[in-house]
PDB file of C-alpha atoms in Angstrom:
ATOM      1  CA  MET A   1      45.964  22.787  22.245  1.00 50.00           C
ATOM      2  CA  ILE A   2      43.307  21.738  19.832  1.00 57.00           C
ATOM      3  CA  SER A   3      44.031  24.045  16.390  1.00 57.00           C
ATOM      4  CA  PHE A   4      41.086  25.497  14.303  1.00 56.00           C
ATOM      5  CA  SER A   5      41.361  25.378  10.039  1.00 54.00           C
ATOM      6  CA  ALA A   6      40.803  28.847   8.653  1.00 54.00           C
ATOM      7  CA  VAL A   7      37.594  29.775   7.125  1.00 50.00           C
ATOM      8  CA  GLN A   8      37.594  30.497   3.620  1.00 47.00           C
ATOM      9  CA  PRO A   9      35.597  34.287   3.176  1.00 49.00           C
ATOM     10  CA  GLY A  10      32.038  33.561   1.585  1.00 42.00           C
ATOM     11  CA  LEU A  11      27.869  33.771   2.346  1.00 42.00           C
ATOM     12  CA  LYS A  12      27.450  32.471   5.898  1.00 74.00           C
ATOM     13  CA  LEU A  13      30.531  32.816   7.503  1.00 84.00           C
ATOM     14  CA  ALA A  14      29.048  32.663  10.989  1.00 84.00           C
ATOM     15  CA  ASP A  15      27.561  29.561  10.322  1.00 83.00           C
ATOM     16  CA  ARG A  16      31.121  28.096   8.651  1.00 84.00           C
ATOM     17  CA  VAL A  17      32.427  28.919  11.877  1.00 88.00           C
ATOM     18  CA  ALA A  18      29.608  27.614  14.336  1.00 88.00           C
ATOM     19  CA  GLN A  19      29.665  24.896  12.391  1.00 84.00           C
ATOM     20  CA  GLN A  20      34.057  24.231  12.910  1.00 87.00           C
ATOM     21  CA  LEU A  21      33.587  24.858  16.580  1.00 89.00           C
ATOM     22  CA  GLU A  22      29.475  22.191  16.385  1.00 86.00           C
ATOM     23  CA  ALA A  23      32.098  19.396  14.823  1.00 85.00           C
ATOM     24  CA  GLU A  24      34.051  19.880  17.510  1.00 87.00           C
ATOM     25  CA  ILE A  25      32.661  20.289  20.365  1.00 86.00           C
ATOM     26  CA  ARG A  26      30.291  16.616  19.027  1.00 82.00           C
ATOM     27  CA  ALA A  27      33.592  15.016  18.505  1.00 80.00           C
ATOM     28  CA  GLY A  28      34.402  15.418  21.898  1.00 83.00           C
ATOM     29  CA  HIS A  29      37.260  17.829  21.773  1.00 86.00           C
ATOM     30  CA  PHE A  30      35.730  20.227  24.673  1.00 88.00           C
ATOM     31  CA  LYS A  31      33.811  18.362  26.753  1.00 88.00           C
ATOM     32  CA  PRO A  32      30.795  19.395  29.010  1.00 90.00           C
ATOM     33  CA  GLY A  33      32.169  21.908  30.418  1.00 91.00           C
ATOM     34  CA  ALA A  34      34.967  23.171  29.034  1.00 92.00           C
ATOM     35  CA  LYS A  35      36.878  26.500  28.099  1.00 93.00           C
ATOM     36  CA  LEU A  36      36.416  27.544  24.523  1.00 93.00           C
ATOM     37  CA  PRO A  37      39.218  28.806  22.926  1.00 93.00           C
ATOM     38  CA  THR A  38      38.964  33.097  23.638  1.00 93.00           C
ATOM     39  CA  GLU A  39      37.447  35.792  21.152  1.00 92.00           C
ATOM     40  CA  ALA A  40      41.074  36.770  20.501  1.00 93.00           C
ATOM     41  CA  VAL A  41      42.652  33.185  20.080  1.00 92.00           C
ATOM     42  CA  LEU A  42      39.471  32.143  18.185  1.00 93.00           C
ATOM     43  CA  VAL A  43      39.951  35.250  15.469  1.00 92.00           C
ATOM     44  CA  GLN A  44      43.400  34.353  14.815  1.00 92.00           C
ATOM     45  CA  GLN A  45      42.780  30.599  13.806  1.00 90.00           C
ATOM     46  CA  LEU A  46      39.834  31.114  11.987  1.00 89.00           C
ATOM     47  CA  ALA A  47      41.433  34.274  10.640  1.00 90.00           C
ATOM     48  CA  VAL A  48      37.474  35.765  10.778  1.00 90.00           C
ATOM     49  CA  SER A  49      36.375  39.103  12.138  1.00 91.00           C
ATOM     50  CA  ARG A  50      35.672  39.218  16.004  1.00 92.00           C
ATOM     51  CA  THR A  51      31.965  39.777  14.655  1.00 92.00           C
ATOM     52  CA  VAL A  52      31.780  37.232  13.405  1.00 91.00           C
ATOM     53  CA  VAL A  53      33.201  34.598  15.677  1.00 92.00           C
ATOM     54  CA  ARG A  54      30.451  36.741  17.624  1.00 92.00           C
ATOM     55  CA  GLU A  55      27.436  35.981  15.855  1.00 91.00           C
ATOM     56  CA  ALA A  56      28.781  31.846  15.421  1.00 90.00           C
ATOM     57  CA  LEU A  57      28.970  31.309  19.351  1.00 93.00           C
ATOM     58  CA  SER A  58      25.789  33.220  19.288  1.00 91.00           C
ATOM     59  CA  ARG A  59      24.148  30.842  17.167  1.00 88.00           C
ATOM     60  CA  LEU A  60      25.681  27.948  19.428  1.00 90.00           C
ATOM     61  CA  LYS A  61      23.883  29.388  22.489  1.00 90.00           C
ATOM     62  CA  SER A  62      20.533  29.687  20.846  1.00 84.00           C
ATOM     63  CA  ARG A  63      21.028  25.599  20.012  1.00 81.00           C
ATOM     64  CA  ASN A  64      21.845  25.100  24.314  1.00 85.00           C
ATOM     65  CA  LEU A  65      25.330  23.899  23.159  1.00 89.00           C
ATOM     66  CA  ILE A  66      27.494  26.166  25.042  1.00 91.00           C
ATOM     67  CA  GLU A  67      27.570  29.581  27.897  1.00 92.00           C
ATOM     68  CA  SER A  68      29.136  32.680  28.815  1.00 91.00           C
ATOM     69  CA  ARG A  69      30.103  32.922  32.267  1.00 91.00           C
ATOM     70  CA  GLN A  70      30.665  36.169  33.128  1.00 87.00           C
ATOM     71  CA  GLY A  71      34.178  37.522  33.541  1.00 85.00           C
ATOM     72  CA  SER A  72      34.889  33.811  32.927  1.00 89.00           C
ATOM     73  CA  GLY A  73      34.715  32.909  28.918  1.00 92.00           C
ATOM     74  CA  VAL A  74      32.426  30.234  26.755  1.00 93.00           C
ATOM     75  CA  TYR A  75      32.166  26.987  28.659  1.00 94.00           C
ATOM     76  CA  VAL A  76      30.308  23.781  26.407  1.00 93.00           C
ATOM     77  CA  ARG A  77      27.465  22.845  28.576  1.00 89.00           C
ATOM     78  CA  PRO A  78      26.130  19.766  29.392  1.00 84.00           C
ATOM     79  CA  ALA A  79      24.258  17.447  26.703  1.00 69.00           C
ATOM     80  CA  SER A  80      20.425  18.039  26.752  1.00 59.00           C
ATOM     81  CA  VAL A  81      18.027  16.925  23.551  1.00 53.00           C
ATOM     82  CA  GLU A  82      18.334  19.966  21.390  1.00 55.00           C
ATOM     83  CA  PRO A  83      15.180  20.469  19.065  1.00 56.00           C
ATOM     84  CA  LEU A  84      15.538  19.204  15.146  1.00 57.00           C
ATOM     85  CA  ASN A  85      17.729  22.342  13.492  1.00 57.00           C
ATOM     86  CA  PHE A  86      18.039  22.266   9.265  1.00 56.00           C
ATOM     87  CA  ASP A  87      18.833  25.726   9.290  1.00 52.00           C
ATOM     88  CA  ASP A  88      22.919  25.461   9.301  1.00 51.00           C
ATOM     89  CA  LEU A  89      22.190  23.135   6.514  1.00 50.00           C
ATOM     90  CA  PRO A  90      23.576  24.335   2.871  1.00 49.00           C
ATOM     91  CA  SER A  91      20.436  24.565   0.693  1.00 48.00           C
ATOM     92  CA  ALA A  92      19.738  26.146  -2.939  1.00 49.00           C
ATOM     93  CA  SER A  93      21.818  23.798  -4.660  1.00 64.00           C
ATOM     94  CA  ARG A  94      20.398  20.317  -6.892  1.00 72.00           C
ATOM     95  CA  ASP A  95      22.776  18.006  -3.829  1.00 76.00           C
ATOM     96  CA  ALA A  96      20.315  19.923  -1.566  1.00 74.00           C
ATOM     97  CA  VAL A  97      17.076  19.028  -3.321  1.00 75.00           C
ATOM     98  CA  ILE A  98      18.404  15.554  -3.710  1.00 82.00           C
ATOM     99  CA  GLN A  99      19.476  15.332   0.124  1.00 83.00           C
ATOM    100  CA  ILE A 100      15.598  16.361   1.329  1.00 80.00           C
ATOM    101  CA  VAL A 101      14.050  14.157  -1.786  1.00 83.00           C
ATOM    102  CA  GLU A 102      16.316  11.217   0.356  1.00 89.00           C
ATOM    103  CA  VAL A 103      14.566  12.232   3.465  1.00 86.00           C
ATOM    104  CA  ARG A 104      10.866  11.714   2.198  1.00 85.00           C
ATOM    105  CA  ARG A 105      12.309   8.358   0.481  1.00 91.00           C
ATOM    106  CA  ALA A 106      13.093   6.890   4.292  1.00 91.00           C
ATOM    107  CA  LEU A 107       9.711   8.396   5.886  1.00 91.00           C
ATOM    108  CA  GLU A 108       6.920   7.799   3.120  1.00 91.00           C
ATOM    109  CA  SER A 109       8.319   4.428   2.692  1.00 95.00           C
ATOM    110  CA  GLU A 110       7.193   3.120   6.547  1.00 95.00           C
ATOM    111  CA  VAL A 111       4.764   5.455   6.125  1.00 95.00           C
ATOM    112  CA  ALA A 112       3.390   3.789   2.717  1.00 97.00           C
ATOM    113  CA  GLU A 113       3.678   0.659   4.065  1.00 97.00           C
ATOM    114  CA  LEU A 114       1.840   1.401   7.882  1.00 97.00           C
ATOM    115  CA  ALA A 115      -0.637   3.575   5.773  1.00 97.00           C
ATOM    116  CA  ALA A 116      -1.597  -0.384   4.123  1.00 97.00           C
ATOM    117  CA  LEU A 117      -2.045  -1.828   7.029  1.00 97.00           C
ATOM    118  CA  ARG A 118      -3.973   0.265   8.323  1.00 96.00           C
ATOM    119  CA  ARG A 119      -6.441   2.372   6.373  1.00 96.00           C
ATOM    120  CA  SER A 120      -9.944   2.885   6.695  1.00 95.00           C
ATOM    121  CA  ASP A 121     -12.196   3.463   3.542  1.00 95.00           C
ATOM    122  CA  GLU A 122     -12.273   7.330   4.806  1.00 95.00           C
ATOM    123  CA  ASP A 123      -8.461   7.189   4.254  1.00 95.00           C
ATOM    124  CA  LEU A 124      -8.813   5.960   1.254  1.00 96.00           C
ATOM    125  CA  ARG A 125     -11.082   8.371   0.210  1.00 96.00           C
ATOM    126  CA  ARG A 126      -8.815  11.019   1.413  1.00 95.00           C
ATOM    127  CA  ILE A 127      -5.752   9.685  -0.469  1.00 96.00           C
ATOM    128  CA  ARG A 128      -7.912   9.069  -3.731  1.00 96.00           C
ATOM    129  CA  GLN A 129      -9.954  13.020  -3.608  1.00 96.00           C
ATOM    130  CA  ALA A 130      -5.516  14.144  -3.084  1.00 94.00           C
ATOM    131  CA  VAL A 131      -4.670  11.923  -5.936  1.00 94.00           C
ATOM    132  CA  ASP A 132      -8.275  13.977  -7.578  1.00 95.00           C
ATOM    133  CA  ASP A 133      -7.447  16.872  -6.879  1.00 94.00           C
ATOM    134  CA  LEU A 134      -3.822  16.845  -7.472  1.00 90.00           C
ATOM    135  CA  ALA A 135      -5.092  16.162 -11.262  1.00 90.00           C
ATOM    136  CA  GLN A 136      -6.944  18.987 -11.260  1.00 92.00           C
ATOM    137  CA  ALA A 137      -4.103  21.108 -10.091  1.00 87.00           C
ATOM    138  CA  VAL A 138      -2.459  20.207 -13.000  1.00 83.00           C
ATOM    139  CA  ARG A 139      -5.241  20.206 -15.910  1.00 87.00           C
ATOM    140  CA  GLU A 140      -5.684  24.390 -14.727  1.00 87.00           C
ATOM    141  CA  GLY A 141      -1.858  24.839 -15.369  1.00 81.00           C
ATOM    142  CA  ARG A 142      -0.691  24.717 -11.897  1.00 81.00           C
ATOM    143  CA  ASP A 143       2.237  23.756 -10.643  1.00 76.00           C
ATOM    144  CA  GLY A 144       0.672  21.249  -8.203  1.00 80.00           C
ATOM    145  CA  VAL A 145       3.107  21.657  -5.142  1.00 79.00           C
ATOM    146  CA  GLU A 146       0.178  21.956  -2.111  1.00 82.00           C
ATOM    147  CA  GLU A 147      -2.236  19.011  -3.657  1.00 88.00           C
ATOM    148  CA  ASP A 148       1.341  16.641  -3.633  1.00 85.00           C
ATOM    149  CA  VAL A 149       2.078  17.348  -0.524  1.00 83.00           C
ATOM    150  CA  ALA A 150      -1.350  16.841   0.520  1.00 88.00           C
ATOM    151  CA  PHE A 151      -1.427  13.859  -0.738  1.00 92.00           C
ATOM    152  CA  HIS A 152       1.450  12.868   0.999  1.00 90.00           C
ATOM    153  CA  ARG A 153      -0.050  13.968   4.035  1.00 89.00           C
ATOM    154  CA  ALA A 154      -3.114  12.083   2.942  1.00 93.00           C
ATOM    155  CA  ILE A 155      -1.118   9.082   3.432  1.00 95.00           C
ATOM    156  CA  GLY A 156       0.688  10.260   6.443  1.00 93.00           C
ATOM    157  CA  GLN A 157      -2.706   9.892   7.900  1.00 92.00           C
ATOM    158  CA  ALA A 158      -4.055   6.600   6.981  1.00 95.00           C
ATOM    159  CA  ALA A 159      -0.435   5.255   8.993  1.00 95.00           C
ATOM    160  CA  GLY A 160      -2.245   6.305  12.099  1.00 92.00           C
ATOM    161  CA  ASN A 161       1.175   7.556  13.647  1.00 92.00           C
ATOM    162  CA  PRO A 162       0.788  11.286  15.453  1.00 87.00           C
ATOM    163  CA  PHE A 163       4.533  11.461  15.280  1.00 88.00           C
ATOM    164  CA  LEU A 164       4.834  10.871  12.345  1.00 87.00           C
ATOM    165  CA  ILE A 165       2.522  12.515  11.431  1.00 85.00           C
ATOM    166  CA  SER A 166       4.073  15.407  13.371  1.00 84.00           C
ATOM    167  CA  THR A 167       7.382  15.008  11.278  1.00 84.00           C
ATOM    168  CA  LEU A 168       5.670  15.037   7.869  1.00 81.00           C
ATOM    169  CA  ASP A 169       4.264  18.429   8.988  1.00 79.00           C
ATOM    170  CA  TYR A 170       7.775  20.191  10.839  1.00 78.00           C
ATOM    171  CA  LEU A 171       9.165  19.204   6.722  1.00 76.00           C
ATOM    172  CA  ALA A 172       6.604  20.493   5.256  1.00 71.00           C
ATOM    173  CA  GLN A 173       8.212  23.705   5.380  1.00 66.00           C
ATOM    174  CA  PHE A 174      11.095  22.289   3.825  1.00 66.00           C
ATOM    175  CA  LEU A 175       9.666  19.925   1.090  1.00 65.00           C
ATOM    176  CA  ARG A 176       7.315  22.192  -0.829  1.00 66.00           C
ATOM    177  CA  SER A 177      10.807  23.953  -1.725  1.00 63.00           C
ATOM    178  CA  ALA A 178      11.614  21.335  -2.292  1.00 65.00           C
ATOM    179  CA  THR A 179       8.614  19.318  -4.038  1.00 68.00           C
ATOM    180  CA  ARG A 180       8.440  22.887  -6.384  1.00 66.00           C
ATOM    181  CA  VAL A 181      11.363  21.918  -7.715  1.00 67.00           C
ATOM    182  CA  THR A 182      10.987  18.549  -8.603  1.00 69.00           C
ATOM    183  CA  ARG A 183       7.175  19.040  -9.762  1.00 68.00           C
ATOM    184  CA  ALA A 184       9.063  22.287 -12.146  1.00 70.00           C
ATOM    185  CA  ASN A 185      11.489  19.952 -12.950  1.00 64.00           C
ATOM    186  CA  GLU A 186       8.869  17.097 -14.316  1.00 68.00           C
ATOM    187  CA  ALA A 187       6.800  19.794 -15.763  1.00 69.00           C
ATOM    188  CA  ARG A 188       8.655  20.007 -18.512  1.00 66.00           C
ATOM    189  CA  ARG A 189       8.713  17.062 -20.338  1.00 71.00           C
ATOM    190  CA  ALA A 190       5.668  14.803 -20.384  1.00 77.00           C
ATOM    191  CA  ASP A 191       7.141  11.720 -20.141  1.00 81.00           C
ATOM    192  CA  PHE A 192       8.468  12.824 -16.191  1.00 78.00           C
ATOM    193  CA  ALA A 193       4.270  13.988 -15.673  1.00 79.00           C
ATOM    194  CA  GLN A 194       3.353  10.858 -16.494  1.00 86.00           C
ATOM    195  CA  ALA A 195       6.184   8.874 -15.095  1.00 87.00           C
ATOM    196  CA  VAL A 196       5.021  10.937 -11.782  1.00 85.00           C
ATOM    197  CA  THR A 197       1.189   9.998 -12.617  1.00 90.00           C
ATOM    198  CA  GLU A 198       1.951   6.039 -12.655  1.00 94.00           C
ATOM    199  CA  GLU A 199       3.899   5.892  -9.342  1.00 94.00           C
ATOM    200  CA  HIS A 200       0.817   8.056  -7.621  1.00 94.00           C
ATOM    201  CA  ASP A 201      -1.300   5.577  -8.969  1.00 96.00           C
ATOM    202  CA  ARG A 202       0.702   2.444  -7.935  1.00 97.00           C
ATOM    203  CA  VAL A 203       1.048   3.781  -4.869  1.00 97.00           C
ATOM    204  CA  VAL A 204      -2.994   4.254  -3.837  1.00 97.00           C
ATOM    205  CA  GLN A 205      -3.362   0.661  -5.322  1.00 97.00           C
ATOM    206  CA  ALA A 206      -1.255  -1.254  -2.918  1.00 98.00           C
ATOM    207  CA  ILE A 207      -2.794   0.985  -0.239  1.00 98.00           C
ATOM    208  CA  ALA A 208      -6.342   0.364  -1.263  1.00 97.00           C
ATOM    209  CA  ALA A 209      -5.058  -4.102  -1.774  1.00 97.00           C
ATOM    210  CA  GLY A 210      -3.242  -3.656   1.990  1.00 97.00           C
ATOM    211  CA  ASP A 211      -0.441  -4.747   0.303  1.00 98.00           C
ATOM    212  CA  ALA A 212       2.062  -3.794   2.954  1.00 97.00           C
ATOM    213  CA  LYS A 213       5.165  -4.534   1.352  1.00 97.00           C
ATOM    214  CA  ALA A 214       4.284  -3.426  -2.171  1.00 98.00           C
ATOM    215  CA  ALA A 215       3.369   0.093  -0.908  1.00 97.00           C
ATOM    216  CA  ARG A 216       5.953  -0.009   1.271  1.00 97.00           C
ATOM    217  CA  GLN A 217       8.301  -1.088  -2.516  1.00 97.00           C
ATOM    218  CA  ALA A 218       6.305   1.749  -4.992  1.00 97.00           C
ATOM    219  CA  ALA A 219       6.536   4.706  -1.981  1.00 96.00           C
ATOM    220  CA  ALA A 220      11.080   3.694  -2.192  1.00 96.00           C
ATOM    221  CA  ASP A 221      10.910   4.004  -6.512  1.00 96.00           C
ATOM    222  CA  HIS A 222       8.326   7.186  -6.114  1.00 93.00           C
ATOM    223  CA  MET A 223      11.396   8.009  -4.218  1.00 91.00           C
ATOM    224  CA  ASN A 224      14.307   6.680  -6.094  1.00 94.00           C
ATOM    225  CA  ASN A 225      12.490   8.391  -9.648  1.00 91.00           C
ATOM    226  CA  ALA A 226      12.171  11.174  -8.557  1.00 86.00           C
ATOM    227  CA  ILE A 227      16.050  11.658  -7.910  1.00 88.00           C
ATOM    228  CA  VAL A 228      16.930  10.108 -11.453  1.00 87.00           C
ATOM    229  CA  ARG A 229      14.534  12.914 -12.518  1.00 82.00           C
ATOM    230  CA  ILE A 230      16.955  15.422 -11.183  1.00 79.00           C
ATOM    231  CA  GLN A 231      19.902  14.182 -11.696  1.00 81.00           C
ATOM    232  CA  GLN A 232      18.746  13.753 -15.534  1.00 77.00           C
ATOM    233  CA  ALA A 233      17.699  18.154 -15.625  1.00 70.00           C
ATOM    234  CA  ASP A 234      19.854  19.588 -17.795  1.00 62.00           C
ATOM    235  CA  ALA A 235      21.829  22.864 -16.776  1.00 60.00           C
ATOM    236  CA  GLY A 236      19.104  25.451 -18.519  1.00 59.00           C
ATOM    237  CA  PHE A 237      16.731  24.284 -16.156  1.00 58.00           C
ATOM    238  CA  TRP A 238      19.094  25.111 -12.876  1.00 56.00           C
ATOM    239  CA  ARG A 239      20.611  28.302 -14.283  1.00 56.00           C
ATOM    240  CA  GLN A 240      16.493  29.921 -14.982  1.00 54.00           C
ATOM    241  CA  ASP A 241      14.342  27.692 -12.383  1.00 52.00           C
ATOM    242  CA  GLY A 242      16.494  25.204 -10.444  1.00 47.00           C
ATOM    243  CA  GLU A 243      18.783  27.400  -8.648  1.00 48.00           C
ATOM    244  CA  ARG A 244      16.444  29.827  -8.007  1.00 47.00           C
ATOM    245  CA  LEU A 245      13.200  27.243  -6.309  1.00 45.00           C
ATOM    246  CA  ALA A 246      15.805  25.901  -4.629  1.00 45.00           C
ATOM    247  CA  GLN A 247      16.191  29.204  -2.629  1.00 45.00           C
ATOM    248  CA  ALA A 248      13.523  28.088  -0.167  1.00 40.00           C
ATOM    249  CA  ILE A 249      15.189  24.717   0.778  1.00 41.00           C
ATOM    250  CA  LEU A 250      15.429  25.985   4.259  1.00 42.00           C
ATOM    251  CA  PRO A 251      14.379  29.446   5.751  1.00 40.00           C
ATOM    252  CA  PRO A 252      17.418  32.675   6.240  1.00 38.00           C
ATOM    253  CA  THR A 253      19.548  32.225   9.586  1.00 36.00           C
ATOM    254  CA  PRO A 254      18.185  34.651  11.311  1.00 33.00           C
TER     255      PRO A 254
END
């Protein structure tokens, strides 16, 4: 019989319980069709209230991982294709911002390479216009978040892959918040801001030249450098701005 570990008190307790239950299901400890322990057993083993257990089970039901059978109990559903879900992931931290940038690095390196191979003159015009819009936002003292996201989306359009564009559009709700953190950090130092401008320019130049290898490398370097800049941010930045801006990286769990 599987024994669960007690969950330590804290925020989003139901999410932690849901994560532990999901981990057991995905590890195969509960096969499709298997019955989960009763609420009473889960309450005892996890050291949480019945309300927390019910909320956790509700989260798993909403993701089609389990189902209730009246008068019988809760059972694991057969495996199915699930929608991408970030609701239970940690947020509001330096690590979360870095992890989002790592996701961007994986996607945008590929996007930049494809853009260099496939971009049209109109695509290139849109990319350069996005660069100009970002520079204008900085001159006007704005954070440039929307313009930064628009710049990267313009490159995504040039890649000519609708699946990549849809993925980027979905992730945009998370990327905007992480970008607010990175740009707020970069605006604190002139060398950071200048480096970002130069990195963007290298990406654009490689795409314009049709150099796929250089475009991929320039995009990866840009994301790697963004991670380094976040790692170099001092504790004062995180106390004053970083944690507050990072709060919105992930939407609140309903």
